């Protein structure tokens, strides 16, 4: 768990490179998010406050689907629900009308039965 927290920290491998992660890096992030959901959420929350946040929290980000998947998984934990949903809403607001392929809004609907 310690190595995961180091990777996710601001100076860690993933923390420093969250915008430039290749497919492998995103898969690692996806897999370690269950090991340290708190640190994973903190990584995305910190990214949301940066100047380049619009690059991360947008459908223009080629890795947005993995980010949505991670945040959806975190949202199923009551402790992380509200924080995850806020970030998911930010992503959903970047969808254009009629943009139905891999719809973040549809994913969000699934959280509310």
mmCIF file with all atom_site columns, C-alpha atoms in Angstrom:
data_model
loop_
_atom_site.group_PDB
_atom_site.id
_atom_site.type_symbol
_atom_site.label_atom_id
_atom_site.label_alt_id
_atom_site.label_comp_id
_atom_site.label_asym_id
_atom_site.label_entity_id
_atom_site.label_seq_id
_atom_site.pdbx_PDB_ins_code
_atom_site.Cartn_x
_atom_site.Cartn_y
_atom_site.Cartn_z
_atom_site.occupancy
_atom_site.B_iso_or_equiv
_atom_site.pdbx_formal_charge
_atom_site.auth_seq_id
_atom_site.auth_comp_id
_atom_site.auth_asym_id
_atom_site.auth_atom_id
_atom_site.pdbx_PDB_model_num
ATOM 1   C CA . UNK A 1 1   ? 0.000   0.000  0.000   1.00 0.00 ? 1   UNK A CA 1
ATOM 2   C CA . UNK A 1 2   ? 2.880   2.331  0.744   1.00 0.00 ? 2   UNK A CA 1
ATOM 3   C CA . UNK A 1 3   ? 4.199   2.192  -2.830  1.00 0.00 ? 3   UNK A CA 1
ATOM 4   C CA . UNK A 1 4   ? 0.727   2.931  -4.196  1.00 0.00 ? 4   UNK A CA 1
ATOM 5   C CA . UNK A 1 5   ? 0.452   6.008  -1.996  1.00 0.00 ? 5   UNK A CA 1
ATOM 6   C CA . UNK A 1 6   ? 3.906   7.134  -3.144  1.00 0.00 ? 6   UNK A CA 1
ATOM 7   C CA . UNK A 1 7   ? 2.927   6.698  -6.819  1.00 0.00 ? 7   UNK A CA 1
ATOM 8   C CA . UNK A 1 8   ? -0.291  8.670  -6.300  1.00 0.00 ? 8   UNK A CA 1
ATOM 9   C CA . UNK A 1 9   ? 1.338   11.480 -4.309  1.00 0.00 ? 9   UNK A CA 1
ATOM 10  C CA . UNK A 1 10  ? 2.029   14.871 -5.929  1.00 0.00 ? 10  UNK A CA 1
ATOM 11  C CA . UNK A 1 11  ? 5.676   13.923 -6.552  1.00 0.00 ? 11  UNK A CA 1
ATOM 12  C CA . UNK A 1 12  ? 4.964   10.294 -7.408  1.00 0.00 ? 12  UNK A CA 1
ATOM 13  C CA . UNK A 1 13  ? 5.106   8.571  -10.794 1.00 0.00 ? 13  UNK A CA 1
ATOM 14  C CA . UNK A 1 14  ? 1.357   8.917  -11.390 1.00 0.00 ? 14  UNK A CA 1
ATOM 15  C CA . UNK A 1 15  ? 0.853   12.130 -9.441  1.00 0.00 ? 15  UNK A CA 1
ATOM 16  C CA . UNK A 1 16  ? 3.415   13.993 -11.552 1.00 0.00 ? 16  UNK A CA 1
ATOM 17  C CA . UNK A 1 17  ? 2.337   12.493 -14.856 1.00 0.00 ? 17  UNK A CA 1
ATOM 18  C CA . UNK A 1 18  ? -1.439  12.111 -14.634 1.00 0.00 ? 18  UNK A CA 1
ATOM 19  C CA . UNK A 1 19  ? -1.879  14.124 -17.854 1.00 0.00 ? 19  UNK A CA 1
ATOM 20  C CA . UNK A 1 20  ? 0.716   12.180 -19.786 1.00 0.00 ? 20  UNK A CA 1
ATOM 21  C CA . UNK A 1 21  ? -0.005  8.608  -18.750 1.00 0.00 ? 21  UNK A CA 1
ATOM 22  C CA . UNK A 1 22  ? 0.017   6.165  -21.625 1.00 0.00 ? 22  UNK A CA 1
ATOM 23  C CA . UNK A 1 23  ? -2.309  3.167  -21.817 1.00 0.00 ? 23  UNK A CA 1
ATOM 24  C CA . UNK A 1 24  ? -0.139  1.180  -19.393 1.00 0.00 ? 24  UNK A CA 1
ATOM 25  C CA . UNK A 1 25  ? -0.029  4.051  -16.887 1.00 0.00 ? 25  UNK A CA 1
ATOM 26  C CA . UNK A 1 26  ? -3.812  4.437  -16.976 1.00 0.00 ? 26  UNK A CA 1
ATOM 27  C CA . UNK A 1 27  ? -4.243  0.694  -16.457 1.00 0.00 ? 27  UNK A CA 1
ATOM 28  C CA . UNK A 1 28  ? -1.929  0.863  -13.447 1.00 0.00 ? 28  UNK A CA 1
ATOM 29  C CA . UNK A 1 29  ? -3.918  3.801  -12.081 1.00 0.00 ? 29  UNK A CA 1
ATOM 30  C CA . UNK A 1 30  ? -7.164  1.932  -12.633 1.00 0.00 ? 30  UNK A CA 1
ATOM 31  C CA . UNK A 1 31  ? -5.857  -1.157 -10.837 1.00 0.00 ? 31  UNK A CA 1
ATOM 32  C CA . UNK A 1 32  ? -4.274  0.607  -7.876  1.00 0.00 ? 32  UNK A CA 1
ATOM 33  C CA . UNK A 1 33  ? -7.285  2.841  -7.276  1.00 0.00 ? 33  UNK A CA 1
ATOM 34  C CA . UNK A 1 34  ? -8.867  0.015  -5.261  1.00 0.00 ? 34  UNK A CA 1
ATOM 35  C CA . UNK A 1 35  ? -5.765  -0.247 -3.081  1.00 0.00 ? 35  UNK A CA 1
ATOM 36  C CA . UNK A 1 36  ? -5.904  3.404  -2.059  1.00 0.00 ? 36  UNK A CA 1
ATOM 37  C CA . UNK A 1 37  ? -9.235  4.967  -3.017  1.00 0.00 ? 37  UNK A CA 1
ATOM 38  C CA . UNK A 1 38  ? -8.613  7.967  -0.760  1.00 0.00 ? 38  UNK A CA 1
ATOM 39  C CA . UNK A 1 39  ? -5.307  8.843  -2.456  1.00 0.00 ? 39  UNK A CA 1
ATOM 40  C CA . UNK A 1 40  ? -6.794  8.223  -5.900  1.00 0.00 ? 40  UNK A CA 1
ATOM 41  C CA . UNK A 1 41  ? -9.637  10.616 -5.176  1.00 0.00 ? 41  UNK A CA 1
ATOM 42  C CA . UNK A 1 42  ? -7.190  13.166 -3.779  1.00 0.00 ? 42  UNK A CA 1
ATOM 43  C CA . UNK A 1 43  ? -5.208  12.920 -7.031  1.00 0.00 ? 43  UNK A CA 1
ATOM 44  C CA . UNK A 1 44  ? -8.290  13.743 -9.117  1.00 0.00 ? 44  UNK A CA 1
ATOM 45  C CA . UNK A 1 45  ? -9.408  16.490 -6.734  1.00 0.00 ? 45  UNK A CA 1
ATOM 46  C CA . UNK A 1 46  ? -5.961  18.098 -6.916  1.00 0.00 ? 46  UNK A CA 1
ATOM 47  C CA . UNK A 1 47  ? -6.082  17.812 -10.711 1.00 0.00 ? 47  UNK A CA 1
ATOM 48  C CA . UNK A 1 48  ? -9.461  19.567 -10.685 1.00 0.00 ? 48  UNK A CA 1
ATOM 49  C CA . UNK A 1 49  ? -7.871  22.605 -9.012  1.00 0.00 ? 49  UNK A CA 1
ATOM 50  C CA . UNK A 1 50  ? -4.974  22.980 -11.419 1.00 0.00 ? 50  UNK A CA 1
ATOM 51  C CA . UNK A 1 51  ? -4.760  25.363 -14.360 1.00 0.00 ? 51  UNK A CA 1
ATOM 52  C CA . UNK A 1 52  ? -4.848  22.425 -16.778 1.00 0.00 ? 52  UNK A CA 1
ATOM 53  C CA . UNK A 1 53  ? -7.978  20.918 -15.179 1.00 0.00 ? 53  UNK A CA 1
ATOM 54  C CA . UNK A 1 54  ? -10.014 21.420 -18.329 1.00 0.00 ? 54  UNK A CA 1
ATOM 55  C CA . UNK A 1 55  ? -7.619  19.115 -20.143 1.00 0.00 ? 55  UNK A CA 1
ATOM 56  C CA . UNK A 1 56  ? -8.206  16.348 -17.592 1.00 0.00 ? 56  UNK A CA 1
ATOM 57  C CA . UNK A 1 57  ? -11.925 16.771 -16.950 1.00 0.00 ? 57  UNK A CA 1
ATOM 58  C CA . UNK A 1 58  ? -13.144 16.826 -20.506 1.00 0.00 ? 58  UNK A CA 1
ATOM 59  C CA . UNK A 1 59  ? -14.181 14.391 -23.188 1.00 0.00 ? 59  UNK A CA 1
ATOM 60  C CA . UNK A 1 60  ? -11.301 15.881 -25.170 1.00 0.00 ? 60  UNK A CA 1
ATOM 61  C CA . UNK A 1 61  ? -9.005  13.932 -22.846 1.00 0.00 ? 61  UNK A CA 1
ATOM 62  C CA . UNK A 1 62  ? -8.360  10.665 -24.674 1.00 0.00 ? 62  UNK A CA 1
ATOM 63  C CA . UNK A 1 63  ? -8.282  8.889  -21.311 1.00 0.00 ? 63  UNK A CA 1
ATOM 64  C CA . UNK A 1 64  ? -11.578 10.297 -20.024 1.00 0.00 ? 64  UNK A CA 1
ATOM 65  C CA . UNK A 1 65  ? -13.318 6.928  -20.151 1.00 0.00 ? 65  UNK A CA 1
ATOM 66  C CA . UNK A 1 66  ? -10.792 5.384  -17.737 1.00 0.00 ? 66  UNK A CA 1
ATOM 67  C CA . UNK A 1 67  ? -11.151 8.371  -15.417 1.00 0.00 ? 67  UNK A CA 1
ATOM 68  C CA . UNK A 1 68  ? -14.942 7.978  -15.489 1.00 0.00 ? 68  UNK A CA 1
ATOM 69  C CA . UNK A 1 69  ? -14.588 4.269  -14.771 1.00 0.00 ? 69  UNK A CA 1
ATOM 70  C CA . UNK A 1 70  ? -12.341 4.903  -11.763 1.00 0.00 ? 70  UNK A CA 1
ATOM 71  C CA . UNK A 1 71  ? -14.615 7.629  -10.386 1.00 0.00 ? 71  UNK A CA 1
ATOM 72  C CA . UNK A 1 72  ? -17.686 5.431  -10.887 1.00 0.00 ? 72  UNK A CA 1
ATOM 73  C CA . UNK A 1 73  ? -16.024 2.646  -8.906  1.00 0.00 ? 73  UNK A CA 1
ATOM 74  C CA . UNK A 1 74  ? -15.126 5.060  -6.127  1.00 0.00 ? 74  UNK A CA 1
ATOM 75  C CA . UNK A 1 75  ? -18.673 6.443  -6.071  1.00 0.00 ? 75  UNK A CA 1
ATOM 76  C CA . UNK A 1 76  ? -20.056 3.048  -5.017  1.00 0.00 ? 76  UNK A CA 1
ATOM 77  C CA . UNK A 1 77  ? -18.330 3.538  -1.671  1.00 0.00 ? 77  UNK A CA 1
ATOM 78  C CA . UNK A 1 78  ? -20.537 5.708  0.535   1.00 0.00 ? 78  UNK A CA 1
ATOM 79  C CA . UNK A 1 79  ? -17.479 7.454  1.955   1.00 0.00 ? 79  UNK A CA 1
ATOM 80  C CA . UNK A 1 80  ? -16.393 8.665  -1.507  1.00 0.00 ? 80  UNK A CA 1
ATOM 81  C CA . UNK A 1 81  ? -19.767 9.032  -3.214  1.00 0.00 ? 81  UNK A CA 1
ATOM 82  C CA . UNK A 1 82  ? -20.285 12.796 -3.007  1.00 0.00 ? 82  UNK A CA 1
ATOM 83  C CA . UNK A 1 83  ? -16.703 13.687 -3.917  1.00 0.00 ? 83  UNK A CA 1
ATOM 84  C CA . UNK A 1 84  ? -16.662 11.268 -6.859  1.00 0.00 ? 84  UNK A CA 1
ATOM 85  C CA . UNK A 1 85  ? -20.016 12.464 -8.167  1.00 0.00 ? 85  UNK A CA 1
ATOM 86  C CA . UNK A 1 86  ? -18.835 16.094 -8.128  1.00 0.00 ? 86  UNK A CA 1
ATOM 87  C CA . UNK A 1 87  ? -15.941 15.160 -10.391 1.00 0.00 ? 87  UNK A CA 1
ATOM 88  C CA . UNK A 1 88  ? -18.179 13.018 -12.605 1.00 0.00 ? 88  UNK A CA 1
ATOM 89  C CA . UNK A 1 89  ? -20.596 15.938 -12.992 1.00 0.00 ? 89  UNK A CA 1
ATOM 90  C CA . UNK A 1 90  ? -17.713 18.130 -14.067 1.00 0.00 ? 90  UNK A CA 1
ATOM 91  C CA . UNK A 1 91  ? -16.885 15.593 -16.776 1.00 0.00 ? 91  UNK A CA 1
ATOM 92  C CA . UNK A 1 92  ? -20.539 15.184 -17.755 1.00 0.00 ? 92  UNK A CA 1
ATOM 93  C CA . UNK A 1 93  ? -20.919 18.912 -18.292 1.00 0.00 ? 93  UNK A CA 1
ATOM 94  C CA . UNK A 1 94  ? -18.363 18.702 -21.116 1.00 0.00 ? 94  UNK A CA 1
ATOM 95  C CA . UNK A 1 95  ? -20.644 16.428 -23.158 1.00 0.00 ? 95  UNK A CA 1
ATOM 96  C CA . UNK A 1 96  ? -22.291 18.014 -26.126 1.00 0.00 ? 96  UNK A CA 1
ATOM 97  C CA . UNK A 1 97  ? -26.022 17.523 -26.717 1.00 0.00 ? 97  UNK A CA 1
ATOM 98  C CA . UNK A 1 98  ? -26.618 14.202 -28.441 1.00 0.00 ? 98  UNK A CA 1
ATOM 99  C CA . UNK A 1 99  ? -23.174 12.873 -27.539 1.00 0.00 ? 99  UNK A CA 1
ATOM 100 C CA . UNK A 1 100 ? -24.396 9.442  -26.513 1.00 0.00 ? 100 UNK A CA 1
ATOM 101 C CA . UNK A 1 101 ? -21.395 7.208  -27.117 1.00 0.00 ? 101 UNK A CA 1
ATOM 102 C CA . UNK A 1 102 ? -19.864 6.364  -23.725 1.00 0.00 ? 102 UNK A CA 1
ATOM 103 C CA . UNK A 1 103 ? -22.142 8.941  -22.147 1.00 0.00 ? 103 UNK A CA 1
ATOM 104 C CA . UNK A 1 104 ? -20.980 10.118 -18.745 1.00 0.00 ? 104 UNK A CA 1
ATOM 105 C CA . UNK A 1 105 ? -24.505 11.341 -18.027 1.00 0.00 ? 105 UNK A CA 1
ATOM 106 C CA . UNK A 1 106 ? -25.834 7.829  -18.585 1.00 0.00 ? 106 UNK A CA 1
ATOM 107 C CA . UNK A 1 107 ? -23.180 6.484  -16.225 1.00 0.00 ? 107 UNK A CA 1
ATOM 108 C CA . UNK A 1 108 ? -24.218 9.031  -13.617 1.00 0.00 ? 108 UNK A CA 1
ATOM 109 C CA . UNK A 1 109 ? -27.856 8.024  -13.990 1.00 0.00 ? 109 UNK A CA 1
ATOM 110 C CA . UNK A 1 110 ? -26.815 4.511  -13.018 1.00 0.00 ? 110 UNK A CA 1
ATOM 111 C CA . UNK A 1 111 ? -25.747 5.748  -9.595  1.00 0.00 ? 111 UNK A CA 1
ATOM 112 C CA . UNK A 1 112 ? -29.236 6.998  -8.779  1.00 0.00 ? 112 UNK A CA 1
ATOM 113 C CA . UNK A 1 113 ? -31.909 4.294  -8.703  1.00 0.00 ? 113 UNK A CA 1
#
